[in-house]
Amino acid sequence: MYSVTDYTYRDLEGTVDPRAAGTEGASGWSRTQRASGRRSCRRFSRQMPTGGLTDLDLAQLSMAEAASLGRDYAAEERAAERERQLETHDELEQSSSPPTTPGSAAGSAAAAGGRGGKKKSAQQYEYYLQMAQGEDFTSMEELNVLYVSGKDPMGRPVVVFIASRLPQGRFDLDTMLLYVIKFMDPIVENDYVLIFVNTHLSTANRPSLSWLRRAYTIFNRKYKKNLKSLYIVHPNFWSKLALRVLKPLTSGKFSNKLYNVTDIVDLYRFVDRAELDLPDDVLHYKSSRRPVFGVPLEDALNARHSKSNIPVVIEDAIPVLRAKFLMVEGLFRLSGSRSQIDELKRAYNGGEEVDLNEVRDPHVVAGLLKAFVREMPEPLFTFALYDKFLAAEDHLKDEEKWTATVHGLMKKLPNTNKKILRQLFVLLREVNEQSDTNMMTSRNLAIVFGPNILRDNTEDTAAVVLDAAKVNNIMRKMIDHYAELDSALEAE
């Protein structure tokens, strides 16, 4: 187990976000890696920074991105170290202090490594710059994604990147990279400020994390050294994750240049509003703050549009679990990273668009689903039916009579409850069918879900404990006999 200090994301008061200053272990992430047995991902997990209670951490990486990052991490660390050496070398030269003791072996090696890294980076950038100079970017210019919007109080150009203006669907990001290089090359010769507008950026048009990492390595030192401030307008979990992935490539000074801007008014303290040309939808943006966790089912439905008329968390989580994680040992029994689950909950409650296909840790997705049903003020099997379910368990020992009675009780549930339970039981049956691999039998699943979806409206702990065995047994039999119970959950 290890723990590292995360980025200290600063707000516009210049203080450290206390939620981002903590550290968090990667127990859930490591458990997944042990199950997958992929050496590159294990190496990446050991070395890549985790922590930061407001980020989604490495759980957001897809399998392909995690494998790629794992393979490339050592090389990126060396490149980042060369970058830090070069920055230190420049500072020492400016102060007329020798960077190393003349003639020392360590000094010679460091200088040679720095010169080699600098030369290779410069050659790579020049290659892309020459390609960019010969391209016609008329179509890119029409998008108005990238432009200069006045100057800051120190006379430095303010460059604005409107991420939501990237086209949706299939789009040639490599051409966009060449356009950025051609546009920015004369600007980055001197000090500049960058405003990255993250407002309304969605899964339909955002670049992949691996592409961002590759693009960052292409930009040469003047981009990074002459960038004096980076303002991220309306940050979300994706923008924070992107910064996390880029961290191995950045110097220690990068965090001092970074500001998260949640309210556009705060940006005016650093750049005069007369100098800023921002779209109206950015200036008047108000994030949705209609929670979906811990609220009545009807409120959860109204918080976000759902194609299937069930809460968006259920709609997102169950298909991902069925498609990717049925074989995972201990699914639903083992806990995912609490910080990652909490960050996903904040994203849903904040109205952000969340793509659970990007969550690599199955226990995080499973934990999110458990949290949703556990925090419902009224369980899926309503309070009104609780005593009747227990009565059937107490008095009906014949399985056919028990099944018929429970079938009738299920038919009395509200339609939305039926839709959710139908999807949930299909998932649980499929998990149970793989119990030889995942070790999650109907009994184990009942222990996890029984108290969450079948409970009484009481705070009497003793009563809950006394009923626990009955609740778990009811849930186990529902899973085992779901084929006979399914028709009761048809919406009327």
XYZ file of C-alpha atoms in Angstrom:
492
model
C 0.000 0.000 0.000
C 1.195 3.476 -0.708
C -0.034 6.998 -0.453
C 1.089 10.166 -2.163
C 0.272 13.853 -2.008
C -2.003 15.050 -4.778
C -2.134 18.276 -6.725
C -3.093 21.193 -4.547
C -5.798 22.629 -6.752
C -6.160 26.271 -5.870
C -9.309 28.286 -5.920
C -9.258 31.914 -6.966
C -8.540 33.049 -3.432
C -5.175 31.316 -3.753
C -5.926 28.808 -1.023
C -5.581 25.072 -1.113
C -8.766 23.051 -1.507
C -8.723 20.958 1.694
C -10.517 18.124 -0.084
C -7.712 17.901 -2.629
C -4.873 18.076 -0.148
C -5.464 14.685 1.396
C -4.162 11.345 0.296
C -5.971 8.174 -0.479
C -4.745 4.643 -0.947
C -5.523 2.621 -4.040
C -6.860 -0.522 -2.456
C -9.809 -0.910 -4.828
C -7.629 -0.235 -7.848
C -4.979 -2.743 -6.767
C -7.548 -5.444 -6.162
C -8.825 -5.091 -9.700
C -5.321 -5.298 -11.077
C -4.610 -8.473 -9.162
C -7.724 -9.994 -10.672
C -6.731 -8.938 -14.203
C -3.114 -10.009 -13.846
C -1.926 -7.370 -16.286
C 1.636 -6.468 -15.449
C 1.642 -3.066 -17.123
C -1.438 -1.916 -15.245
C 0.034 -3.060 -11.947
C 3.180 -1.046 -12.586
C 1.118 1.992 -13.517
C -1.028 1.671 -10.373
C 2.026 1.524 -8.128
C 3.564 4.618 -9.678
C 0.687 6.813 -10.787
C -0.446 9.361 -8.203
C -3.783 8.678 -6.570
C -5.608 10.623 -3.906
C -7.462 13.905 -4.117
C -10.903 13.421 -2.688
C -12.524 15.471 -5.439
C -11.211 13.396 -8.384
C -12.291 10.142 -9.995
C -8.729 8.926 -9.860
C -7.505 6.052 -11.918
C -10.847 4.275 -11.771
C -11.963 6.476 -14.670
C -9.415 5.010 -17.073
C -10.602 2.549 -19.656
C -8.768 -0.773 -20.015
C -7.018 0.364 -23.191
C -5.949 3.675 -21.696
C -4.717 2.046 -18.494
C -2.633 -0.461 -20.426
C -1.204 2.285 -22.629
C -0.406 4.485 -19.663
C 1.187 1.576 -17.872
C 3.492 0.823 -20.787
C 4.457 4.454 -21.277
C 4.742 5.591 -17.684
C 8.451 4.954 -17.147
C 9.365 6.815 -20.337
C 7.108 9.704 -19.354
C 8.684 9.923 -15.935
C 12.111 10.188 -17.533
C 10.841 12.905 -19.863
C 9.309 14.777 -16.938
C 12.568 14.510 -15.010
C 14.470 15.918 -17.976
C 11.971 18.770 -18.114
C 12.536 19.526 -14.436
C 16.309 19.372 -14.928
C 16.116 21.819 -17.816
C 13.983 24.255 -15.834
C 16.405 24.067 -12.919
C 19.307 24.519 -15.309
C 17.734 27.681 -16.788
C 17.088 29.168 -13.356
C 20.627 28.496 -12.196
C 22.048 30.007 -15.348
C 19.970 33.141 -14.863
C 21.266 33.487 -11.308
C 24.876 32.929 -12.512
C 25.164 29.836 -10.375
C 26.680 26.702 -11.920
C 24.108 23.890 -12.147
C 26.578 21.193 -11.119
C 30.124 20.870 -9.917
C 32.409 21.197 -12.984
C 33.860 17.880 -14.016
C 31.662 15.790 -11.733
C 30.257 12.567 -13.167
C 26.773 13.353 -11.899
C 26.887 16.838 -13.412
C 28.005 15.556 -16.790
C 25.320 12.867 -16.864
C 22.569 15.299 -15.901
C 23.658 17.832 -18.491
C 23.901 15.185 -21.212
C 20.491 13.787 -20.336
C 18.988 17.290 -20.345
C 20.517 18.221 -23.710
C 19.447 14.903 -25.245
C 15.867 15.239 -24.035
C 15.668 18.867 -25.132
C 17.020 18.096 -28.601
C 14.638 15.184 -29.157
C 11.644 17.201 -27.985
C 12.608 20.131 -30.214
C 13.005 17.890 -33.261
C 9.620 16.289 -32.687
C 7.916 19.647 -32.310
C 9.592 21.074 -35.439
C 8.379 18.075 -37.421
C 4.767 18.743 -36.426
C 5.162 22.485 -36.916
C 6.345 21.971 -40.487
C 3.361 19.716 -41.138
C 1.033 22.347 -39.695
C 2.478 25.170 -41.795
C 1.488 23.373 -44.981
C -2.118 22.668 -43.967
C -5.293 24.585 -44.790
C -7.262 25.008 -41.564
C -10.225 26.987 -42.884
C -12.713 24.466 -41.486
C -11.001 24.593 -38.087
C -11.060 28.372 -37.996
C -14.793 28.347 -38.671
C -15.348 26.369 -35.485
C -13.872 29.249 -33.464
C -12.583 26.806 -30.864
C -9.329 28.694 -30.283
C -8.820 32.450 -30.315
C -7.045 35.333 -28.567
C -9.335 37.407 -26.370
C -7.555 40.564 -25.321
C -4.799 40.871 -22.731
C -4.533 40.496 -18.978
C -3.484 43.427 -16.718
C 0.184 42.575 -17.312
C -0.195 42.851 -21.077
C -0.014 39.103 -21.742
C -2.262 37.665 -24.471
C -5.245 35.698 -23.203
C -5.885 32.580 -25.289
C -9.345 30.996 -25.034
C -10.149 27.370 -25.909
C -13.882 26.554 -26.082
C -13.909 22.774 -25.713
C -17.637 22.329 -26.356
C -17.191 23.659 -29.895
C -15.277 20.551 -30.906
C -17.532 18.621 -33.309
C -19.466 15.686 -31.925
C -18.923 12.136 -33.104
C -15.968 11.106 -35.240
C -13.505 13.962 -35.524
C -9.888 14.212 -36.629
C -8.193 15.282 -33.407
C -4.757 14.994 -34.982
C -5.708 17.707 -37.454
C -6.933 19.793 -34.534
C -3.545 19.289 -32.869
C -1.746 20.598 -35.951
C -4.081 23.595 -36.007
C -3.324 24.326 -32.342
C 0.419 24.157 -33.031
C 0.184 26.540 -36.002
C -2.016 28.973 -34.079
C -0.068 28.909 -30.829
C 3.542 28.802 -32.063
C 4.018 32.582 -32.400
C 2.085 33.259 -29.192
C 4.096 30.962 -26.923
C 7.364 32.677 -27.792
C 6.428 35.053 -24.964
C 4.414 34.900 -21.759
C 0.728 34.089 -22.209
C -2.418 33.087 -20.305
C -4.762 30.226 -21.243
C -8.470 29.929 -20.434
C -9.818 26.431 -21.024
C -13.621 26.606 -21.124
C -14.912 23.215 -20.023
C -18.569 24.309 -20.001
C -20.965 21.869 -21.706
C -18.152 19.531 -22.803
C -19.722 16.082 -23.160
C -18.686 12.521 -23.907
C -19.747 13.100 -27.509
C -16.947 15.531 -28.292
C -14.286 15.336 -25.604
C -10.875 13.896 -26.555
C -9.607 10.700 -24.982
C -7.162 10.829 -22.089
C -4.524 8.979 -24.081
C -4.782 11.536 -26.896
C -4.378 14.394 -24.414
C -1.278 12.762 -22.995
C 0.241 12.314 -26.438
C -0.591 15.881 -27.464
C 1.005 17.284 -24.323
C 4.263 15.473 -25.012
C 4.440 17.087 -28.461
C 4.251 20.665 -27.175
C 7.778 21.908 -26.568
C 9.162 23.707 -23.547
C 8.102 27.211 -24.513
C 4.434 26.216 -24.229
C 4.951 25.103 -20.644
C 7.541 27.606 -19.496
C 5.803 30.701 -20.881
C 2.331 29.686 -19.691
C 1.801 31.927 -16.679
C -1.766 31.041 -15.718
C -4.213 28.319 -16.711
C -7.854 28.948 -15.836
C -10.250 25.994 -16.184
C -13.779 27.377 -16.390
C -16.536 25.187 -14.921
C -14.316 22.187 -14.106
C -15.808 18.742 -13.672
C -14.553 15.267 -12.855
C -13.239 14.745 -16.404
C -11.110 17.902 -16.436
C -9.642 16.973 -13.057
C -8.904 13.459 -14.230
C -7.204 14.821 -17.351
C -4.909 16.886 -15.136
C -4.197 13.789 -13.066
C -3.148 11.836 -16.147
C -0.896 14.686 -17.291
C 0.737 15.140 -13.896
C 3.729 12.843 -14.555
C 4.607 15.069 -17.514
C 4.427 18.384 -15.678
C 6.910 20.147 -13.459
C 6.299 20.915 -9.825
C 5.497 24.531 -10.715
C 2.489 23.610 -12.831
C 0.064 23.464 -9.907
C 0.976 27.064 -9.019
C -0.295 28.198 -12.418
C -3.593 26.313 -12.230
C -6.922 27.821 -11.176
C -10.358 26.178 -11.208
C -13.072 28.735 -11.948
C -16.521 27.591 -10.864
C -18.123 31.046 -11.190
C -17.258 33.172 -14.209
C -17.411 36.328 -12.067
C -14.261 35.208 -10.253
C -12.345 35.275 -13.534
C -12.876 39.035 -13.782
C -10.519 39.546 -10.855
C -7.668 38.401 -13.089
C -8.781 39.432 -16.564
C -10.864 42.523 -17.196
C -14.304 41.576 -18.495
C -13.889 44.071 -21.349
C -10.949 41.966 -22.547
C -12.898 38.700 -22.450
C -14.942 37.469 -25.374
C -16.838 34.437 -24.077
C -20.041 32.823 -25.403
C -23.329 33.738 -23.724
C -23.954 30.136 -22.671
C -20.687 30.250 -20.712
C -21.359 33.641 -19.148
C -24.844 32.595 -18.002
C -24.076 28.980 -17.180
C -25.792 27.588 -14.114
C -25.007 23.977 -13.247
C -27.899 21.709 -12.401
C -27.993 20.926 -8.699
C -30.886 18.492 -8.514
C -29.634 15.525 -6.527
C -30.395 11.944 -7.492
C -28.954 10.234 -4.398
C -30.888 10.131 -1.134
C -34.066 11.660 -2.571
C -37.529 10.190 -3.239
C -37.711 8.114 -6.390
C -39.875 10.661 -8.191
C -37.332 13.423 -7.533
C -34.505 11.202 -8.779
C -36.463 10.636 -11.992
C -37.062 14.358 -12.486
C -33.417 15.289 -11.884
C -32.193 13.939 -15.229
C -33.973 12.750 -18.338
C -33.884 8.975 -18.639
C -34.740 7.113 -21.824
C -36.134 4.147 -19.895
C -37.941 6.217 -17.243
C -35.759 4.941 -14.417
C -33.146 6.932 -12.426
C -30.099 7.710 -14.516
C -27.721 5.993 -12.057
C -29.582 2.689 -12.500
C -29.756 3.237 -16.248
C -25.989 3.818 -16.406
C -24.671 1.280 -13.889
C -26.538 -1.958 -14.612
C -25.632 -2.247 -18.340
C -21.950 -1.631 -17.541
C -21.927 -4.300 -14.825
C -23.691 -6.818 -17.058
C -21.429 -6.166 -20.031
C -18.036 -6.017 -18.326
C -17.897 -7.220 -14.743
C -20.051 -10.316 -14.149
C -16.990 -12.531 -13.670
C -15.291 -10.289 -11.100
C -14.690 -12.078 -7.811
C -16.535 -10.532 -4.885
C -18.686 -8.227 -7.011
C -20.968 -6.240 -4.656
C -19.300 -7.854 -1.617
C -15.937 -6.095 -1.916
C -15.837 -2.344 -1.461
C -14.644 0.104 -4.098
C -12.731 3.281 -3.323
C -14.975 5.439 -1.160
C -13.476 8.665 -2.500
C -14.152 7.611 -6.095
C -17.730 6.571 -5.325
C -18.339 9.855 -3.508
C -16.949 11.807 -6.442
C -19.254 9.965 -8.831
C -22.184 10.760 -6.557
C -21.204 14.429 -6.550
C -21.008 14.364 -10.333
C -24.509 12.877 -10.663
C -25.935 15.205 -8.026
C -24.298 18.155 -9.770
C -25.932 17.358 -13.090
C -22.710 16.327 -14.824
C -22.691 13.860 -17.670
C -21.066 10.659 -16.409
C -19.866 7.769 -18.543
C -19.478 4.701 -16.345
C -17.867 2.829 -19.227
C -14.746 4.827 -18.352
C -14.707 3.491 -14.791
C -12.141 0.731 -14.683
C -12.721 -0.534 -11.144
C -15.820 -2.804 -11.098
C -16.195 -2.367 -7.339
C -16.631 1.380 -7.797
C -19.531 0.862 -10.232
C -21.047 -1.827 -8.002
C -20.597 0.397 -4.950
C -22.323 3.268 -6.718
C -25.350 1.081 -7.474
C -25.468 -0.173 -3.879
C -25.241 3.395 -2.578
C -28.183 4.484 -4.706
C -30.585 1.774 -3.491
C -29.306 2.018 0.091
C -29.846 5.786 0.287
C -33.382 5.765 -1.094
C -35.685 7.235 1.598
C -38.200 4.458 0.854
C -36.883 1.092 -0.360
C -37.810 -0.499 -3.670
C -39.995 -2.979 -1.798
C -42.129 -0.296 -0.169
C -42.680 0.127 3.565
C -46.364 -0.740 3.133
C -45.502 -4.257 1.927
C -42.721 -5.042 4.399
C -44.855 -6.869 6.997
C -46.665 -8.821 4.277
C -43.390 -10.113 2.811
C -42.254 -11.229 6.278
C -45.594 -12.846 6.973
C -45.263 -14.918 3.807
C -41.821 -16.014 4.952
C -43.134 -16.955 8.402
C -46.225 -18.908 7.387
C -45.726 -20.300 3.888
C -43.290 -23.208 3.900
C -44.540 -24.629 0.606
C -42.422 -23.071 -2.165
C -45.270 -22.900 -4.695
C -47.571 -21.092 -2.256
C -44.727 -18.812 -1.179
C -43.915 -17.938 -4.807
C -47.566 -17.271 -5.652
C -47.980 -14.986 -2.624
C -44.785 -13.031 -3.281
C -45.779 -12.735 -6.950
C -49.017 -11.100 -5.873
C -47.233 -8.702 -3.527
C -44.802 -7.643 -6.249
C -47.693 -6.779 -8.557
C -48.804 -4.145 -6.020
C -45.568 -2.160 -6.371
C -45.499 1.182 -8.246
C -44.523 0.882 -11.909
C -41.193 2.680 -11.491
C -40.212 0.326 -8.653
C -41.109 -2.625 -10.875
C -38.925 -1.362 -13.718
C -35.928 -0.897 -11.436
C -36.391 -4.231 -9.671
C -36.734 -6.036 -12.981
C -33.381 -4.719 -14.186
C -31.781 -5.346 -10.805
C -32.964 -8.969 -10.567
C -31.802 -9.723 -14.120
C -28.359 -8.467 -13.097
C -28.346 -10.458 -9.849
C -29.424 -13.639 -11.612
C -26.585 -13.240 -14.114
C -24.075 -12.612 -11.328
C -25.370 -15.692 -9.499
C -24.993 -17.801 -12.658
C -21.259 -16.984 -12.622
C -20.853 -17.782 -8.925
C -18.310 -20.532 -9.620
C -16.022 -17.727 -10.778
C -17.139 -14.629 -8.877
C -18.034 -16.435 -5.608
C -21.278 -14.476 -5.388
C -24.062 -16.990 -4.801
C -27.686 -15.988 -4.349
C -27.103 -16.216 -0.599
C -24.177 -13.794 -0.723
C -26.087 -11.402 -2.983
C -29.084 -11.556 -0.639
C -26.926 -10.538 2.315
C -25.746 -7.472 0.360
C -29.047 -6.340 -1.165
C -31.726 -7.667 1.194
C -31.377 -4.989 3.908
C -31.151 -2.260 1.257
C -34.263 -2.954 -0.802
C -36.497 -4.680 1.788
C -36.562 -2.854 5.098
C -39.030 -1.527 7.641
C -39.720 2.109 8.430
C -38.145 1.913 11.863
C -35.009 3.035 13.675
C -35.262 0.154 16.141
C -31.899 -1.564 15.632
C -32.925 -4.605 17.634
C -35.943 -5.185 15.393
C -33.801 -4.843 12.275
C -31.342 -7.419 13.592
C -34.139 -9.843 14.469
C -35.626 -9.567 10.985
C -32.293 -9.748 9.122
C -32.272 -13.526 8.613
C -35.827 -13.484 7.252
C -35.086 -10.550 4.921
C -31.997 -12.246 3.550
C -33.846 -15.518 3.017
C -36.670 -13.741 1.170
C -34.143 -12.040 -1.072
C -32.289 -15.291 -1.751
C -35.484 -17.061 -2.794
C -36.472 -14.132 -5.015
C -33.196 -14.496 -6.891
C -33.488 -18.273 -7.132
C -37.151 -18.178 -8.243
C -36.999 -15.040 -10.344
C -38.092 -16.902 -13.497
C -41.492 -17.471 -11.847
C -41.631 -13.936 -10.358
C -40.577 -11.923 -13.416
C -44.089 -11.465 -14.811
C -45.136 -9.712 -11.569
C -42.770 -6.844 -12.421
C -44.358 -6.001 -15.750
C -45.448 -2.364 -15.714
C -49.201 -1.827 -15.847
